[in-house]
Amino acid sequence: MQENTIAAISTPRAAGGISMIRISGENALGIADMLFKPISRKEKPSEMDGYTCAYGRVFSKDGEELDDCILTVFRAPRSYTGEDAAEISCHGGIFITERVLRAVYDCGAVPAGAGEFTKRAFLNGKLSLTQAEAVMDIISAEGKAFYRRAANVKDGALFKSIKACSDKLLGLLGELDAWVDYPDEDIPEVSPENMNTVLAETLYEIRKISAGYDNTRILKSGIDTVIAGKPNVGKSTLMNLLAGTEKSIVTDIPGTTRDIVEESVRLGDIVLRLSDTAGLRETEDIVEGAGIEKARRRLETADLIIAVFDNSAALNDDDMRLIESCKSLSGVKVIACINKSDKNSVIDKNIIINSFDNVIEISAEMGDGKDLLQDVLYKLFVTDSNIYNDISVNERQKQCLDNAGKCIEEAMTAISSGTTLDAINIILDEAQNYLLELTGERASEAVINEVFSHFCVGK
Ligand code: GDP
């Protein structure tokens, strides 16, 4: 139990139907007694059972009536924080809500820091660190796929997967410890083959979990996407089709898209952060030349390139340059779009098909191809079979997983080169530490403070 009783407004600071002020800590119900007079029942808040509520009036410390409200009582340990808690739901005006909060402070509560309610839930053993982090993800979720992953982590899915890895390591560490600590006893030496099997299995799991990071990031913040192609293939038309507006200038004069036009569009659960770039064409024009250089740099840093080709024209040097540029990039996903499918086909499709894993035929002008594009996007970014698609992984968690993975690799190399078991024991202990830091079972105060500093006040 933390010594302070904290309070904050848990709903957005905006006019609305209802606002909620949450109070948590040893004196939460004592404070509620001071400022709340029940109408719908006789008992004071401190006499009420947990999970019950009362209609009544809330007063300032000086006895001025502030509002009528509903007060809900939670009793430790059956509350979000694990402490005694009260929630006051009053009318949702900013002025009223802040006055009620001021009254709560005047009665002895202190302002809650960012994420402090959830931090207390973690410190009181109500949530693991990964579950606490998922709370913020649930709040920020904008689509079903990301929400589902965050909700699974909140339900303990990531914790369980990590625990399974950590238990495997723990088993191995136990055997190694016994062998190292009691050299005189008749404990059989752990066989390198057995160790390698367990470590390889654990490493595979860790990598599969860690690989979900990119997928999580993309579902959360959108796919950084470049629409590339020579002038006049229909990049602006495609962007307008996706965005549903006339944002890019569409003309049939090559080179009209002078610079990068940016737009966010949603396709189902996926948000594309689109840039419609100048075509990758050699040019003498200085203004357009600067745009093209920018476009080239953008290709290298994107998550996704939509490479557009014109069905009604033969491939030329600019197209071939784009194909080569895409092939030379590593870690960037590419979808080739053969546009203008409504026109007679002149393009050598085989060159495109042989150069790209994902090829679709669309007609941006006719509004045809959005669904096809969405299907490929899902295949590439949502249902990848090399990762766990049901859990979200954030940057901190990925760091811990990758560090644990590196230690395991190091241990495997050490085993094959015949290093002593006590040295291997030390390396595996470090791997175990990273996994326990991830779940919060052995996280430093600095790590915990860092995690909760990203939360909002009132959560
Ligand atoms: P960009 O230079 O690559 O951005 O190309 P634009 O989007 O400006 O399009 C160039 C020309 O091609 C315009 O006249 C468009 O109307 C036309 N266009 C774009 N997409 C299609 C399509 O799918 N079919 C046909 N027939 N014309 C298209």
Short mmCIF file of C-alpha atoms and ligand atoms in Angstrom, two decimals:
data_model
loop_
_atom_site.label_atom_id
_atom_site.label_comp_id
_atom_site.label_asym_id
_atom_site.label_seq_id
_atom_site.Cartn_x
_atom_site.Cartn_y
_atom_site.Cartn_z
CA MET A 1 0.00 0.00 0.00
CA GLN A 2 1.39 3.42 -0.97
CA GLU A 3 1.19 6.03 1.81
CA ASN A 4 -0.48 8.85 -0.19
CA THR A 5 -4.04 8.92 -1.32
CA ILE A 6 -4.06 10.11 -4.91
CA ALA A 7 -6.76 11.65 -7.07
CA ALA A 8 -7.20 12.74 -10.68
CA ILE A 9 -9.84 13.30 -13.33
CA SER A 10 -9.98 10.05 -15.31
CA THR A 11 -12.18 11.28 -18.17
CA PRO A 12 -11.01 13.74 -20.85
CA ARG A 13 -10.81 17.40 -19.84
CA ALA A 14 -13.65 18.49 -22.09
CA ALA A 15 -17.33 19.27 -21.73
CA GLY A 16 -19.31 16.03 -21.87
CA GLY A 17 -22.18 14.10 -20.33
CA ILE A 18 -20.28 12.82 -17.32
CA SER A 19 -16.84 13.32 -15.79
CA MET A 20 -15.20 10.93 -13.37
CA ILE A 21 -12.78 11.72 -10.56
CA ARG A 22 -10.90 8.75 -9.19
CA ILE A 23 -9.48 8.60 -5.65
CA SER A 24 -7.22 5.76 -4.52
CA GLY A 25 -5.29 4.99 -1.35
CA GLU A 26 -5.63 4.28 2.34
CA ASN A 27 -7.72 7.37 2.99
CA ALA A 28 -9.85 7.29 -0.18
CA LEU A 29 -13.07 6.44 1.65
CA GLY A 30 -12.31 8.83 4.53
CA ILE A 31 -11.97 11.65 1.98
CA ALA A 32 -15.21 10.55 0.30
CA ASP A 33 -16.93 10.74 3.75
CA MET A 34 -15.78 14.37 4.13
CA LEU A 35 -17.18 15.67 0.84
CA PHE A 36 -20.04 13.36 -0.16
CA LYS A 37 -23.54 13.33 1.39
CA PRO A 38 -25.57 10.32 0.25
CA ILE A 39 -29.25 10.73 -0.71
CA SER A 40 -30.12 7.28 -2.08
CA ARG A 41 -28.86 5.39 0.99
CA LYS A 42 -27.97 5.94 4.63
CA GLU A 43 -24.40 4.71 4.96
CA LYS A 44 -21.41 6.97 4.57
CA PRO A 45 -18.95 5.90 1.82
CA SER A 46 -16.65 4.31 4.41
CA GLU A 47 -19.56 2.10 5.55
CA MET A 48 -20.53 0.98 2.06
CA ASP A 49 -19.58 -2.40 0.59
CA GLY A 50 -17.19 -2.63 -2.34
CA TYR A 51 -18.74 -2.44 -5.81
CA THR A 52 -21.71 -0.43 -4.56
CA CYS A 53 -22.71 3.09 -5.43
CA ALA A 54 -24.79 5.90 -4.02
CA TYR A 55 -26.49 8.94 -5.47
CA GLY A 56 -25.81 12.10 -3.47
CA ARG A 57 -24.28 15.57 -3.37
CA VAL A 58 -20.69 16.61 -3.34
CA PHE A 59 -19.57 19.58 -1.22
CA SER A 60 -16.43 21.66 -0.90
CA LYS A 61 -14.47 21.48 2.34
CA ASP A 62 -16.24 24.71 3.43
CA GLY A 63 -19.65 23.14 2.90
CA GLU A 64 -20.53 24.74 -0.45
CA GLU A 65 -22.62 22.42 -2.62
CA LEU A 66 -20.79 21.69 -5.87
CA ASP A 67 -22.85 19.17 -7.82
CA ASP A 68 -24.97 16.05 -7.56
CA CYS A 69 -23.15 12.88 -8.42
CA ILE A 70 -22.85 9.10 -8.18
CA LEU A 71 -20.16 7.74 -5.89
CA THR A 72 -18.84 4.22 -6.40
CA VAL A 73 -16.90 2.45 -3.66
CA PHE A 74 -14.16 -0.16 -4.21
CA ARG A 75 -12.50 -1.98 -1.34
CA ALA A 76 -8.93 -3.27 -1.29
CA PRO A 77 -7.82 -5.55 -2.79
CA ARG A 78 -10.79 -5.62 -5.17
CA SER A 79 -10.15 -2.43 -7.07
CA TYR A 80 -8.14 -1.43 -10.13
CA THR A 81 -5.22 -0.29 -7.97
CA GLY A 82 -5.64 -2.97 -5.30
CA GLU A 83 -6.27 -0.16 -2.77
CA ASP A 84 -9.44 1.33 -1.30
CA ALA A 85 -10.83 3.59 -3.99
CA ALA A 86 -13.79 5.83 -4.77
CA GLU A 87 -14.99 7.21 -8.07
CA ILE A 88 -17.13 10.33 -8.24
CA SER A 89 -19.16 10.68 -11.46
CA CYS A 90 -20.40 14.26 -11.74
CA HIS A 91 -21.74 16.45 -14.55
CA GLY A 92 -19.22 16.63 -17.35
CA GLY A 93 -18.34 20.33 -17.39
CA ILE A 94 -14.67 21.29 -17.05
CA PHE A 95 -15.47 23.94 -14.41
CA ILE A 96 -17.54 21.57 -12.23
CA THR A 97 -15.10 18.69 -12.56
CA GLU A 98 -12.12 20.80 -11.57
CA ARG A 99 -13.99 22.20 -8.56
CA VAL A 100 -14.82 18.67 -7.37
CA LEU A 101 -11.19 17.66 -7.86
CA ARG A 102 -10.06 20.72 -5.89
CA ALA A 103 -12.42 19.67 -3.06
CA VAL A 104 -10.88 16.18 -3.08
CA TYR A 105 -7.39 17.71 -2.80
CA ASP A 106 -8.59 20.03 0.00
CA CYS A 107 -9.69 16.94 1.94
CA GLY A 108 -6.19 15.47 1.80
CA ALA A 109 -5.63 13.69 -1.53
CA VAL A 110 -2.58 14.57 -3.62
CA PRO A 111 -2.55 14.85 -7.44
CA ALA A 112 -1.92 11.51 -9.16
CA GLY A 113 1.08 11.43 -11.47
CA ALA A 114 0.93 10.13 -15.05
CA GLY A 115 -0.19 6.48 -14.96
CA GLU A 116 -0.02 6.39 -11.17
CA PHE A 117 -3.23 4.38 -10.72
CA THR A 118 -1.91 1.69 -13.06
CA LYS A 119 1.54 1.89 -11.46
CA ARG A 120 -0.07 1.18 -8.10
CA ALA A 121 -1.98 -1.74 -9.67
CA PHE A 122 1.40 -3.08 -10.85
CA LEU A 123 3.14 -2.49 -7.50
CA ASN A 124 0.24 -4.15 -5.68
CA GLY A 125 0.54 -7.23 -7.90
CA LYS A 126 -2.73 -6.69 -9.77
CA LEU A 127 -1.01 -6.51 -13.17
CA SER A 128 2.32 -7.54 -14.68
CA LEU A 129 4.35 -4.79 -16.35
CA THR A 130 3.34 -6.02 -19.81
CA GLN A 131 -0.33 -5.99 -18.80
CA ALA A 132 0.05 -2.45 -17.47
CA GLU A 133 1.65 -1.34 -20.75
CA ALA A 134 -1.25 -2.92 -22.65
CA VAL A 135 -3.69 -0.67 -20.79
CA MET A 136 -2.24 2.37 -22.58
CA ASP A 137 -2.32 0.54 -25.90
CA ILE A 138 -5.98 -0.30 -25.41
CA ILE A 139 -6.69 3.38 -24.78
CA SER A 140 -4.81 4.47 -27.90
CA ALA A 141 -6.10 1.70 -30.20
CA GLU A 142 -7.70 3.04 -33.37
CA GLY A 143 -8.48 -0.26 -35.11
CA LYS A 144 -9.65 -3.79 -34.33
CA ALA A 145 -6.40 -5.61 -35.17
CA PHE A 146 -4.30 -3.49 -32.81
CA TYR A 147 -6.99 -3.45 -30.12
CA ARG A 148 -7.23 -7.26 -30.21
CA ARG A 149 -3.46 -7.62 -29.77
CA ALA A 150 -3.38 -5.10 -26.91
CA ALA A 151 -6.39 -6.72 -25.22
CA ASN A 152 -4.68 -10.14 -25.40
CA VAL A 153 -1.58 -8.70 -23.76
CA LYS A 154 -3.79 -7.10 -21.10
CA ASP A 155 -5.25 -10.58 -20.51
CA GLY A 156 -1.72 -11.89 -19.94
CA ALA A 157 -0.87 -13.48 -23.34
CA LEU A 158 2.57 -11.85 -23.66
CA PHE A 159 3.37 -12.49 -20.00
CA LYS A 160 2.50 -16.18 -20.45
CA SER A 161 4.63 -16.55 -23.61
CA ILE A 162 7.61 -14.92 -21.90
CA LYS A 163 7.06 -16.94 -18.74
CA ALA A 164 7.19 -20.15 -20.82
CA CYS A 165 10.60 -19.07 -22.22
CA SER A 166 11.82 -17.93 -18.84
CA ASP A 167 10.72 -21.23 -17.20
CA LYS A 168 12.73 -23.19 -19.76
CA LEU A 169 15.81 -21.12 -18.97
CA LEU A 170 15.12 -21.45 -15.26
CA GLY A 171 15.03 -25.25 -15.53
CA LEU A 172 18.38 -25.20 -17.29
CA LEU A 173 19.84 -22.72 -14.80
CA GLY A 174 18.70 -24.96 -11.93
CA GLU A 175 20.54 -27.95 -13.37
CA LEU A 176 23.64 -25.84 -14.07
CA ASP A 177 23.55 -24.30 -10.58
CA ALA A 178 23.35 -27.71 -8.93
CA TRP A 179 26.27 -28.94 -10.97
CA VAL A 180 28.38 -25.81 -10.39
CA ASP A 181 27.54 -25.41 -6.66
CA TYR A 182 27.95 -29.05 -5.61
CA PRO A 183 30.95 -30.34 -7.55
CA ASP A 184 31.56 -33.07 -4.96
CA GLU A 185 28.06 -34.54 -5.18
CA ASP A 186 27.30 -37.08 -7.81
CA ILE A 187 25.21 -34.75 -9.98
CA PRO A 188 25.43 -35.65 -13.68
CA GLU A 189 26.84 -32.95 -15.94
CA VAL A 190 24.18 -31.27 -18.12
CA SER A 191 24.70 -32.55 -21.66
CA PRO A 192 25.57 -29.96 -24.32
CA GLU A 193 23.02 -31.57 -26.69
CA ASN A 194 20.23 -31.19 -24.17
CA MET A 195 21.22 -27.58 -23.41
CA ASN A 196 21.36 -26.74 -27.11
CA THR A 197 17.90 -28.21 -27.74
CA VAL A 198 16.33 -26.21 -24.93
CA LEU A 199 18.16 -23.03 -25.95
CA ALA A 200 17.29 -23.39 -29.64
CA GLU A 201 13.59 -23.82 -28.76
CA THR A 202 13.67 -20.82 -26.45
CA LEU A 203 15.49 -18.66 -29.00
CA TYR A 204 12.95 -19.58 -31.69
CA GLU A 205 10.07 -18.50 -29.44
CA ILE A 206 11.81 -15.28 -28.40
CA ARG A 207 12.51 -14.32 -32.02
CA LYS A 208 8.93 -15.08 -33.05
CA ILE A 209 7.59 -12.82 -30.31
CA SER A 210 10.12 -10.06 -31.06
CA ALA A 211 9.27 -10.16 -34.79
CA GLY A 212 5.78 -8.91 -33.87
CA TYR A 213 7.24 -5.50 -33.01
CA ASP A 214 7.18 -4.11 -36.57
CA ASN A 215 3.69 -5.40 -37.09
CA THR A 216 2.56 -3.77 -33.83
CA ARG A 217 4.24 -0.46 -34.68
CA ILE A 218 2.60 -0.45 -38.10
CA LEU A 219 -0.87 -1.22 -36.75
CA LYS A 220 -0.42 1.48 -34.12
CA SER A 221 1.14 4.31 -36.12
CA GLY A 222 0.42 3.40 -39.72
CA ILE A 223 2.57 2.14 -42.59
CA ASP A 224 5.02 4.68 -43.92
CA THR A 225 4.20 4.26 -47.62
CA VAL A 226 5.72 5.71 -50.77
CA ILE A 227 3.88 5.66 -54.07
CA ALA A 228 6.63 5.57 -56.66
CA GLY A 229 6.72 5.42 -60.43
CA LYS A 230 7.68 7.35 -63.54
CA PRO A 231 5.61 10.43 -64.41
CA ASN A 232 2.11 9.87 -65.73
CA VAL A 233 1.66 6.24 -64.56
CA GLY A 234 -1.19 7.40 -62.28
CA LYS A 235 0.44 7.89 -58.86
CA SER A 236 -1.62 10.97 -58.03
CA THR A 237 -4.79 9.29 -59.29
CA LEU A 238 -4.07 6.26 -57.08
CA MET A 239 -3.38 8.47 -54.09
CA ASN A 240 -6.62 10.33 -54.70
CA LEU A 241 -8.49 7.04 -55.03
CA LEU A 242 -7.12 5.87 -51.68
CA ALA A 243 -7.58 9.18 -49.94
CA GLY A 244 -10.91 9.95 -51.55
CA THR A 245 -9.92 13.57 -52.23
CA GLU A 246 -8.32 15.60 -54.99
CA LYS A 247 -5.15 16.29 -53.05
CA SER A 248 -2.50 15.58 -55.70
CA ILE A 249 -2.57 17.50 -58.95
CA VAL A 250 -3.61 15.07 -61.68
CA THR A 251 -2.58 16.08 -65.22
CA ASP A 252 -1.19 14.24 -68.19
CA ILE A 253 1.88 16.47 -68.34
CA PRO A 254 4.79 14.32 -67.08
CA GLY A 255 6.36 15.65 -63.89
CA THR A 256 3.42 17.57 -62.43
CA THR A 257 3.80 16.11 -58.95
CA ARG A 258 6.73 18.32 -57.98
CA ASP A 259 7.30 17.31 -54.41
CA ILE A 260 6.07 14.90 -51.77
CA VAL A 261 2.37 15.20 -50.98
CA GLU A 262 1.42 13.42 -47.76
CA GLU A 263 -1.86 11.96 -46.60
CA SER A 264 -3.09 9.34 -44.11
CA VAL A 265 -5.67 6.87 -45.33
CA ARG A 266 -7.34 3.91 -43.66
CA LEU A 267 -7.94 0.61 -45.45
CA GLY A 268 -9.82 -1.62 -43.03
CA ASP A 269 -7.58 -1.93 -39.97
CA ILE A 270 -4.52 -0.58 -41.69
CA VAL A 271 -3.52 3.08 -41.85
CA LEU A 272 -1.24 4.06 -44.71
CA ARG A 273 0.81 7.20 -44.27
CA LEU A 274 1.10 7.94 -47.96
CA SER A 275 3.59 10.02 -49.85
CA ASP A 276 2.94 10.63 -53.50
CA THR A 277 6.40 11.39 -54.77
CA ALA A 278 7.88 12.92 -57.84
CA GLY A 279 8.56 10.19 -60.40
CA LEU A 280 11.98 8.59 -60.42
CA ARG A 281 12.99 10.12 -63.74
CA GLU A 282 16.29 11.63 -64.76
CA THR A 283 15.62 15.31 -65.34
CA GLU A 284 17.32 18.62 -66.13
CA ASP A 285 14.61 20.59 -64.37
CA ILE A 286 16.10 21.90 -61.11
CA VAL A 287 12.83 22.12 -59.16
CA GLU A 288 11.73 18.66 -60.20
CA GLY A 289 15.27 17.35 -59.74
CA ALA A 290 15.21 18.26 -56.05
CA GLY A 291 11.88 16.45 -55.67
CA ILE A 292 13.29 13.33 -57.33
CA GLU A 293 16.30 13.24 -55.02
CA LYS A 294 13.95 13.53 -52.02
CA ALA A 295 11.83 10.71 -53.45
CA ARG A 296 14.86 8.43 -53.75
CA ARG A 297 15.77 9.01 -50.11
CA ARG A 298 12.16 8.34 -49.10
CA LEU A 299 12.26 4.91 -50.77
CA GLU A 300 15.09 3.85 -48.50
CA THR A 301 13.32 4.76 -45.26
CA ALA A 302 9.78 3.60 -46.10
CA ASP A 303 7.94 0.55 -44.67
CA LEU A 304 6.17 0.00 -47.97
CA ILE A 305 6.65 1.03 -51.58
CA ILE A 306 3.74 0.93 -53.97
CA ALA A 307 5.57 0.80 -57.29
CA VAL A 308 3.21 1.93 -60.04
CA PHE A 309 3.57 0.91 -63.71
CA ASP A 310 1.47 1.85 -66.75
CA ASN A 311 -0.32 -1.10 -68.39
CA SER A 312 -0.76 0.90 -71.60
CA ALA A 313 2.93 1.72 -72.18
CA ALA A 314 6.09 -0.31 -72.68
CA LEU A 315 8.53 -0.39 -69.79
CA ASN A 316 11.21 2.24 -70.24
CA ASP A 317 14.48 3.14 -68.49
CA ASP A 318 12.65 4.95 -65.67
CA ASP A 319 10.57 1.84 -64.95
CA MET A 320 13.65 -0.36 -65.02
CA ARG A 321 15.44 2.02 -62.64
CA LEU A 322 12.50 1.77 -60.22
CA ILE A 323 12.51 -2.04 -60.46
CA GLU A 324 16.24 -2.12 -59.73
CA SER A 325 15.88 0.40 -56.84
CA CYS A 326 13.16 -1.74 -55.24
CA LYS A 327 15.21 -4.93 -55.62
CA SER A 328 18.22 -3.29 -53.99
CA LEU A 329 16.32 -2.28 -50.83
CA SER A 330 16.26 -4.65 -47.90
CA GLY A 331 13.58 -4.66 -45.23
CA VAL A 332 11.14 -2.57 -47.31
CA LYS A 333 8.02 -4.34 -48.56
CA VAL A 334 7.02 -3.66 -52.16
CA ILE A 335 3.70 -4.01 -53.95
CA ALA A 336 3.83 -3.59 -57.73
CA CYS A 337 0.67 -2.02 -59.16
CA ILE A 338 0.10 -2.31 -62.89
CA ASN A 339 -2.23 0.65 -63.36
CA LYS A 340 -4.60 1.55 -66.21
CA SER A 341 -5.88 -2.02 -66.51
CA ASP A 342 -8.87 -0.52 -68.35
CA LYS A 343 -6.59 0.25 -71.31
CA ASN A 344 -5.05 -2.13 -73.85
CA SER A 345 -2.05 -3.91 -72.44
CA VAL A 346 1.32 -3.00 -73.93
CA ILE A 347 3.52 -3.50 -70.88
CA ASP A 348 5.71 -6.61 -70.58
CA LYS A 349 3.96 -8.01 -67.49
CA ASN A 350 6.39 -10.91 -67.14
CA ILE A 351 9.21 -8.56 -66.22
CA ILE A 352 7.07 -7.14 -63.40
CA ILE A 353 5.82 -10.55 -62.24
CA ASN A 354 9.38 -11.92 -62.18
CA SER A 355 10.70 -8.90 -60.29
CA PHE A 356 8.16 -8.59 -57.46
CA ASP A 357 6.53 -11.01 -55.01
CA ASN A 358 3.31 -9.01 -54.88
CA VAL A 359 1.77 -7.77 -58.12
CA ILE A 360 -1.75 -6.43 -58.60
CA GLU A 361 -3.55 -4.96 -61.58
CA ILE A 362 -5.64 -1.87 -60.94
CA SER A 363 -7.38 0.99 -62.63
CA ALA A 364 -7.01 4.00 -60.36
CA GLU A 365 -9.07 6.17 -62.68
CA MET A 366 -11.98 3.71 -62.70
CA GLY A 367 -11.77 3.36 -58.89
CA ASP A 368 -10.78 -0.25 -59.26
CA GLY A 369 -8.15 -1.97 -57.10
CA LYS A 370 -8.61 -0.68 -53.55
CA ASP A 371 -9.85 -4.10 -52.35
CA LEU A 372 -7.00 -5.96 -54.06
CA LEU A 373 -4.50 -3.61 -52.44
CA GLN A 374 -6.12 -4.10 -49.03
CA ASP A 375 -5.91 -7.92 -49.37
CA VAL A 376 -2.18 -7.77 -50.14
CA LEU A 377 -1.61 -5.31 -47.28
CA TYR A 378 -3.31 -7.69 -44.84
CA LYS A 379 -1.22 -10.57 -46.11
CA LEU A 380 1.99 -8.54 -45.72
CA PHE A 381 1.30 -6.71 -42.48
CA VAL A 382 -1.45 -8.39 -40.45
CA THR A 383 -1.42 -12.14 -40.97
CA ASP A 384 2.31 -12.84 -41.25
CA SER A 385 2.83 -16.45 -40.12
CA ASN A 386 6.37 -15.81 -38.86
CA ILE A 387 5.17 -13.88 -35.85
CA TYR A 388 2.60 -14.17 -33.10
CA ASN A 389 -0.30 -12.26 -34.58
CA ASP A 390 -2.29 -12.15 -31.40
CA ILE A 391 0.05 -10.08 -29.23
CA SER A 392 1.43 -6.57 -29.42
CA VAL A 393 5.11 -5.95 -28.68
CA ASN A 394 6.44 -2.48 -27.88
CA GLU A 395 9.94 -1.10 -28.26
CA ARG A 396 10.96 -1.71 -24.64
CA GLN A 397 9.77 -5.29 -24.79
CA LYS A 398 11.53 -5.87 -28.10
CA GLN A 399 14.80 -4.56 -26.62
CA CYS A 400 14.52 -7.01 -23.71
CA LEU A 401 13.69 -9.91 -26.07
CA ASP A 402 16.55 -9.09 -28.43
CA ASN A 403 19.02 -8.77 -25.56
CA ALA A 404 17.86 -12.10 -24.11
CA GLY A 405 18.15 -13.62 -27.60
CA LYS A 406 21.73 -12.35 -27.98
CA CYS A 407 22.69 -13.91 -24.63
CA ILE A 408 21.20 -17.25 -25.67
CA GLU A 409 23.08 -17.16 -28.97
CA GLU A 410 26.26 -16.37 -27.05
CA ALA A 411 25.60 -19.30 -24.71
CA MET A 412 25.05 -21.65 -27.67
CA THR A 413 28.33 -20.57 -29.25
CA ALA A 414 30.06 -21.01 -25.88
CA ILE A 415 28.61 -24.54 -25.53
CA SER A 416 29.83 -25.58 -28.96
CA SER A 417 33.30 -24.24 -28.24
CA GLY A 418 33.47 -26.22 -24.99
CA THR A 419 33.33 -23.29 -22.53
CA THR A 420 32.97 -24.24 -18.85
CA LEU A 421 29.48 -24.70 -17.46
CA ASP A 422 29.87 -21.96 -14.85
CA ALA A 423 30.60 -19.41 -17.61
CA ILE A 424 27.52 -20.58 -19.52
CA ASN A 425 25.53 -20.32 -16.31
CA ILE A 426 26.46 -16.61 -16.04
CA ILE A 427 25.43 -15.87 -19.65
CA LEU A 428 22.08 -17.63 -19.24
CA ASP A 429 21.46 -15.83 -15.98
CA GLU A 430 21.81 -12.56 -17.90
CA ALA A 431 19.30 -13.81 -20.53
CA GLN A 432 16.90 -14.66 -17.72
CA ASN A 433 17.34 -11.17 -16.25
CA TYR A 434 16.26 -9.56 -19.52
CA LEU A 435 13.09 -11.68 -19.60
CA LEU A 436 12.29 -10.81 -15.99
CA GLU A 437 12.89 -7.14 -16.75
CA LEU A 438 10.36 -7.48 -19.57
CA THR A 439 7.63 -8.89 -17.33
CA GLY A 440 8.55 -6.47 -14.56
CA GLU A 441 9.43 -9.26 -12.10
CA ARG A 442 12.97 -7.92 -11.88
CA ALA A 443 12.69 -4.42 -13.39
CA SER A 444 14.59 -1.50 -11.85
CA GLU A 445 12.73 1.52 -10.50
CA ALA A 446 14.09 3.56 -13.42
CA VAL A 447 12.57 1.12 -15.93
CA ILE A 448 9.23 1.15 -14.12
CA ASN A 449 9.18 4.96 -13.91
CA GLU A 450 10.01 5.19 -17.60
CA VAL A 451 7.14 2.86 -18.52
CA PHE A 452 4.56 4.81 -16.53
CA SER A 453 5.84 8.22 -17.64
CA HIS A 454 4.18 7.55 -21.02
CA PHE A 455 0.76 7.11 -19.46
CA CYS A 456 -1.89 9.78 -19.18
CA VAL A 457 -2.89 11.32 -15.86
CA GLY A 458 -5.98 9.62 -14.48
CA LYS A 459 -5.13 6.14 -15.81
P1 GDP B 1 1.35 10.70 -62.04
O1 GDP B 1 2.18 11.64 -62.82
O2 GDP B 1 1.99 9.36 -61.92
O3 GDP B 1 0.92 11.24 -60.69
O4 GDP B 1 0.02 10.45 -62.91
P2 GDP B 1 -1.41 11.09 -62.76
O5 GDP B 1 -2.13 10.50 -61.61
O6 GDP B 1 -1.30 12.57 -62.82
O7 GDP B 1 -2.13 10.49 -64.05
C1 GDP B 1 -1.65 10.75 -65.36
C2 GDP B 1 -2.77 10.56 -66.37
O8 GDP B 1 -3.18 9.18 -66.42
C3 GDP B 1 -4.01 11.36 -66.06
O9 GDP B 1 -4.55 11.86 -67.28
C4 GDP B 1 -4.95 10.34 -65.46
O10 GDP B 1 -6.30 10.68 -65.66
C5 GDP B 1 -4.56 9.08 -66.20
N1 GDP B 1 -4.83 7.85 -65.45
C6 GDP B 1 -4.46 7.58 -64.19
N2 GDP B 1 -4.90 6.35 -63.80
C7 GDP B 1 -5.55 5.85 -64.86
C8 GDP B 1 -6.26 4.60 -65.10
O11 GDP B 1 -6.36 3.71 -64.27
N3 GDP B 1 -6.80 4.44 -66.35
C9 GDP B 1 -6.72 5.40 -67.32
N4 GDP B 1 -7.29 5.12 -68.47
N5 GDP B 1 -6.10 6.57 -67.10
C10 GDP B 1 -5.51 6.80 -65.91
#
